[in-house]
């Protein structure tokens, strides 16, 4: 149980284009999903918290107009990197909290998306 | 500010021995602490959660301790195997279902 999928797993795009990453909880409902980015040998950095049916909450320093998040259903959240630049190249990982999992904060992660902007 | 420290140096352990990883935190009193495993190029995988009122938690070959006085958690893998080689992350509850993450410790089990 508690499987999260992420698509695509790897994407290469040209500078200035937009890229959409999907995160799905496959066997549970997730009212809350999280988007992280991770640089090599570094800790997970939370970008934003995505709540179903409402606006995402962005962490300090993360541009909401650049990283558009949509959480339209209990099983799907999307992250769109708009006007991507080479410095946006990173490993993007989503996670989901099982809404039926009680009060704990256990997060179930997707396999990640490797974004390379040329 | 809240801070989590994990040993940044890789830990090399001989197969069959017990591997022990440390997670220290400051300026914080979390209700529970979690350990995750992350393989290269993959998302973290949840392993164990331990609450503040629990001293120890076990799952198969894994054992986690939580000392709220020392502000420390220890993660043990007994009878270690090369397949246990990975980076292990500890995470603390920040509130609003968010987690604060350590940078992880890379564990290498040598045959």
CSV table of C-alpha atoms in Angstrom, one decimal:
chain,number,residue,atom,x,y,z
A,1,UNK,CA,0.0,0.0,0.0
A,2,UNK,CA,0.8,3.7,0.1
A,3,UNK,CA,2.2,4.0,-3.4
A,4,UNK,CA,3.0,7.3,-5.0
A,5,UNK,CA,3.8,7.6,-8.7
A,6,UNK,CA,5.5,10.5,-10.4
A,7,UNK,CA,5.7,11.3,-14.1
A,8,UNK,CA,7.9,11.8,-16.0
A,9,UNK,CA,10.9,10.3,-14.3
A,10,UNK,CA,13.3,12.2,-16.4
A,11,UNK,CA,12.9,15.3,-18.6
A,12,UNK,CA,15.2,17.4,-20.7
A,13,UNK,CA,13.9,20.7,-21.9
A,14,UNK,CA,15.1,23.9,-23.5
A,15,UNK,CA,15.6,27.1,-21.6
A,16,UNK,CA,12.4,29.2,-21.6
A,17,UNK,CA,10.0,26.3,-21.9
A,18,UNK,CA,7.6,25.0,-19.3
A,19,UNK,CA,7.6,21.5,-17.8
A,20,UNK,CA,4.7,19.8,-15.9
A,21,UNK,CA,5.4,17.0,-13.4
A,22,UNK,CA,2.5,14.9,-12.1
A,23,UNK,CA,2.3,13.2,-8.7
A,24,UNK,CA,-0.4,10.6,-8.0
A,25,UNK,CA,-1.3,8.7,-4.9
A,26,UNK,CA,-2.3,5.3,-6.3
A,27,UNK,CA,-4.0,3.5,-3.4
A,28,UNK,CA,-4.9,6.2,-0.9
A,29,UNK,CA,-6.4,9.7,-0.7
A,30,UNK,CA,-4.0,12.6,-0.1
A,31,UNK,CA,-5.5,15.9,1.0
A,32,UNK,CA,-1.9,17.1,1.5
A,33,UNK,CA,1.0,16.6,-0.9
A,34,UNK,CA,4.5,18.1,-0.8
A,35,UNK,CA,7.0,19.1,-3.4
A,36,UNK,CA,10.7,19.0,-2.7
A,37,UNK,CA,13.8,19.6,-4.7
A,38,UNK,CA,17.1,17.9,-3.9
A,39,UNK,CA,20.6,18.8,-5.0
A,40,UNK,CA,23.3,16.1,-5.0
A,41,UNK,CA,24.4,15.1,-1.5
A,42,UNK,CA,22.1,17.6,0.1
A,43,UNK,CA,19.0,17.3,2.2
A,44,UNK,CA,15.4,17.5,0.8
A,45,UNK,CA,14.3,21.1,0.5
A,46,UNK,CA,10.6,21.7,0.8
A,47,UNK,CA,9.3,23.9,-1.9
A,48,UNK,CA,5.6,24.0,-1.2
A,49,UNK,CA,2.7,22.2,0.5
A,50,UNK,CA,-0.2,21.4,-1.8
A,51,UNK,CA,-3.6,21.1,-0.3
A,52,UNK,CA,-6.5,19.7,-2.3
A,53,UNK,CA,-9.0,22.3,-3.4
A,54,UNK,CA,-7.0,25.3,-2.1
A,55,UNK,CA,-3.9,27.3,-2.9
A,56,UNK,CA,-0.5,25.9,-2.3
A,57,UNK,CA,1.6,27.2,0.5
A,58,UNK,CA,5.1,28.1,-0.7
A,59,UNK,CA,8.3,28.1,1.4
A,60,UNK,CA,10.3,31.3,1.7
A,61,UNK,CA,12.3,32.0,-1.4
A,62,UNK,CA,10.3,29.8,-3.7
A,63,UNK,CA,8.6,31.8,-6.5
A,64,UNK,CA,4.9,30.8,-6.7
A,65,UNK,CA,4.6,32.2,-10.2
A,66,UNK,CA,7.5,30.1,-11.4
A,67,UNK,CA,6.5,26.9,-9.7
A,68,UNK,CA,2.8,26.5,-10.3
A,69,UNK,CA,1.1,23.9,-8.2
A,70,UNK,CA,-2.3,22.5,-8.7
A,71,UNK,CA,-4.0,19.9,-6.4
A,72,UNK,CA,-7.4,19.4,-8.1
A,73,UNK,CA,-8.2,16.0,-6.7
A,74,UNK,CA,-7.4,13.8,-3.7
A,75,UNK,CA,-5.0,11.7,-5.7
A,76,UNK,CA,-3.3,14.2,-8.1
A,77,UNK,CA,-1.0,17.2,-7.7
A,78,UNK,CA,1.0,18.8,-10.5
A,79,UNK,CA,4.0,21.0,-10.4
A,80,UNK,CA,4.7,23.2,-13.5
A,81,UNK,CA,8.1,24.8,-13.8
A,82,UNK,CA,7.5,27.8,-16.0
A,83,UNK,CA,10.1,29.5,-18.2
A,84,UNK,CA,12.7,27.0,-17.0
A,85,UNK,CA,16.3,28.0,-16.8
A,86,UNK,CA,19.4,25.9,-16.3
A,87,UNK,CA,19.5,26.7,-12.6
A,88,UNK,CA,16.2,25.0,-12.3
A,89,UNK,CA,17.8,21.7,-13.1
A,90,UNK,CA,17.4,19.5,-10.1
A,91,UNK,CA,15.8,16.4,-8.7
A,92,UNK,CA,12.1,17.1,-7.9
A,93,UNK,CA,10.3,14.8,-5.6
A,94,UNK,CA,6.7,14.8,-4.4
A,95,UNK,CA,5.3,13.1,-1.4
A,96,UNK,CA,1.8,12.5,-0.1
A,97,UNK,CA,0.3,12.2,3.3
A,98,UNK,CA,-2.3,9.5,3.7
A,99,UNK,CA,-5.5,11.3,4.8
A,100,UNK,CA,-6.6,8.2,6.5
A,101,UNK,CA,-3.4,7.7,8.3
A,102,UNK,CA,-4.3,9.3,11.6
A,103,UNK,CA,-2.3,12.2,13.1
A,104,UNK,CA,1.1,11.1,12.1
A,105,UNK,CA,3.1,12.9,9.5
A,106,UNK,CA,4.5,10.0,7.6
A,107,UNK,CA,5.0,10.9,4.0
A,108,UNK,CA,5.1,8.5,1.0
A,109,UNK,CA,7.3,9.6,-1.7
A,110,UNK,CA,7.2,9.4,-5.5
A,111,UNK,CA,10.3,8.1,-7.3
A,112,UNK,CA,11.4,11.6,-8.3
A,113,UNK,CA,11.8,13.5,-11.6
A,114,UNK,CA,15.2,14.5,-12.9
A,115,UNK,CA,14.9,17.8,-14.7
A,116,UNK,CA,17.6,19.0,-16.9
A,117,UNK,CA,17.3,22.4,-18.6
A,118,UNK,CA,19.6,23.1,-21.5
B,1,UNK,CA,16.2,27.7,14.6
B,2,UNK,CA,15.4,24.0,14.4
B,3,UNK,CA,18.3,21.9,13.3
B,4,UNK,CA,18.9,18.2,12.6
B,5,UNK,CA,22.4,16.8,12.4
B,6,UNK,CA,23.3,13.5,10.8
B,7,UNK,CA,26.9,12.3,10.3
B,8,UNK,CA,27.8,13.5,6.9
B,9,UNK,CA,30.6,11.0,6.5
B,10,UNK,CA,29.8,7.7,5.0
B,11,UNK,CA,29.6,4.8,7.4
B,12,UNK,CA,31.4,1.6,6.3
B,13,UNK,CA,30.3,-1.6,8.0
B,14,UNK,CA,31.3,-5.2,7.4
B,15,UNK,CA,28.4,-7.5,6.3
B,16,UNK,CA,26.8,-9.2,9.2
B,17,UNK,CA,27.7,-6.5,11.8
B,18,UNK,CA,25.3,-4.0,13.3
B,19,UNK,CA,25.2,-0.6,11.7
B,20,UNK,CA,24.3,2.3,14.0
B,21,UNK,CA,23.4,5.8,12.6
B,22,UNK,CA,22.8,8.9,14.7
B,23,UNK,CA,20.4,11.8,14.4
B,24,UNK,CA,20.7,14.7,16.7
B,25,UNK,CA,18.4,17.7,16.9
B,26,UNK,CA,18.4,21.1,18.6
B,27,UNK,CA,15.9,23.8,19.5
B,28,UNK,CA,13.1,21.4,19.1
B,29,UNK,CA,10.8,19.0,20.9
B,30,UNK,CA,9.1,16.8,18.3
B,31,UNK,CA,6.2,14.6,19.0
B,32,UNK,CA,7.7,11.9,16.9
B,33,UNK,CA,10.7,11.2,14.6
B,34,UNK,CA,10.9,9.2,11.4
B,35,UNK,CA,13.6,7.3,9.5
B,36,UNK,CA,13.6,7.0,5.8
B,37,UNK,CA,15.9,5.2,3.3
B,38,UNK,CA,16.9,6.8,0.0
B,39,UNK,CA,18.7,5.1,-2.9
B,40,UNK,CA,20.5,7.1,-5.5
B,41,UNK,CA,18.1,8.8,-8.0
B,42,UNK,CA,15.1,7.7,-6.0
B,43,UNK,CA,12.6,9.2,-3.6
B,44,UNK,CA,12.9,8.3,0.1
B,45,UNK,CA,11.1,5.3,1.5
B,46,UNK,CA,9.5,5.4,4.9
B,47,UNK,CA,11.0,2.9,7.4
B,48,UNK,CA,10.0,3.6,11.0
B,49,UNK,CA,8.2,6.2,13.1
B,50,UNK,CA,8.8,6.5,16.9
B,51,UNK,CA,6.8,8.7,19.2
B,52,UNK,CA,8.2,10.8,22.0
B,53,UNK,CA,6.8,8.5,24.7
B,54,UNK,CA,8.4,5.4,23.1
B,55,UNK,CA,12.0,4.6,23.9
B,56,UNK,CA,12.4,1.9,21.3
B,57,UNK,CA,10.8,0.6,18.1
B,58,UNK,CA,11.6,-2.5,16.1
B,59,UNK,CA,10.8,-3.7,12.7
B,60,UNK,CA,12.5,-6.9,11.5
B,61,UNK,CA,16.3,-6.1,11.5
B,62,UNK,CA,15.7,-2.5,12.2
B,63,UNK,CA,15.6,-0.8,15.6
B,64,UNK,CA,15.1,2.9,16.5
B,65,UNK,CA,15.6,4.6,19.8
B,66,UNK,CA,14.5,8.0,20.8
B,67,UNK,CA,16.0,9.9,23.7
B,68,UNK,CA,14.2,13.2,24.2
B,69,UNK,CA,16.6,14.2,27.0
B,70,UNK,CA,19.7,13.8,24.8
B,71,UNK,CA,17.6,15.0,21.8
B,72,UNK,CA,18.9,12.0,19.9
B,73,UNK,CA,17.7,9.1,17.9
B,74,UNK,CA,19.8,6.0,17.0
B,75,UNK,CA,18.9,3.8,14.0
B,76,UNK,CA,20.3,0.3,14.1
B,77,UNK,CA,20.4,-2.4,11.4
B,78,UNK,CA,21.4,-5.8,12.7
B,79,UNK,CA,22.9,-8.5,10.6
B,80,UNK,CA,23.6,-6.0,7.9
B,81,UNK,CA,23.6,-6.9,4.3
B,82,UNK,CA,25.1,-5.3,1.2
B,83,UNK,CA,21.5,-4.6,0.1
B,84,UNK,CA,21.2,-2.3,3.1
B,85,UNK,CA,23.6,0.1,1.5
B,86,UNK,CA,21.8,3.4,1.0
B,87,UNK,CA,21.5,6.9,2.5
B,88,UNK,CA,19.3,7.0,5.6
B,89,UNK,CA,17.5,10.2,6.5
B,90,UNK,CA,15.9,11.2,9.8
B,91,UNK,CA,13.0,13.6,9.8
B,92,UNK,CA,11.2,15.5,12.6
B,93,UNK,CA,7.7,16.8,12.6
B,94,UNK,CA,7.5,20.6,12.0
B,95,UNK,CA,3.8,20.9,12.3
B,96,UNK,CA,1.1,21.3,9.7
B,97,UNK,CA,2.2,17.8,8.5
B,98,UNK,CA,5.5,19.2,7.4
B,99,UNK,CA,8.8,17.5,8.1
B,100,UNK,CA,12.3,18.8,8.8
B,101,UNK,CA,15.0,16.7,7.2
B,102,UNK,CA,18.5,15.8,8.1
B,103,UNK,CA,21.0,15.6,5.2
B,104,UNK,CA,21.3,11.9,5.6
B,105,UNK,CA,24.1,9.4,6.3
B,106,UNK,CA,25.4,7.2,3.6
B,107,UNK,CA,25.7,3.6,4.7
B,108,UNK,CA,28.0,1.2,2.9
B,109,UNK,CA,27.9,-2.5,3.8
B,110,UNK,CA,30.9,-4.4,2.6
B,111,UNK,CA,30.7,-8.1,1.7
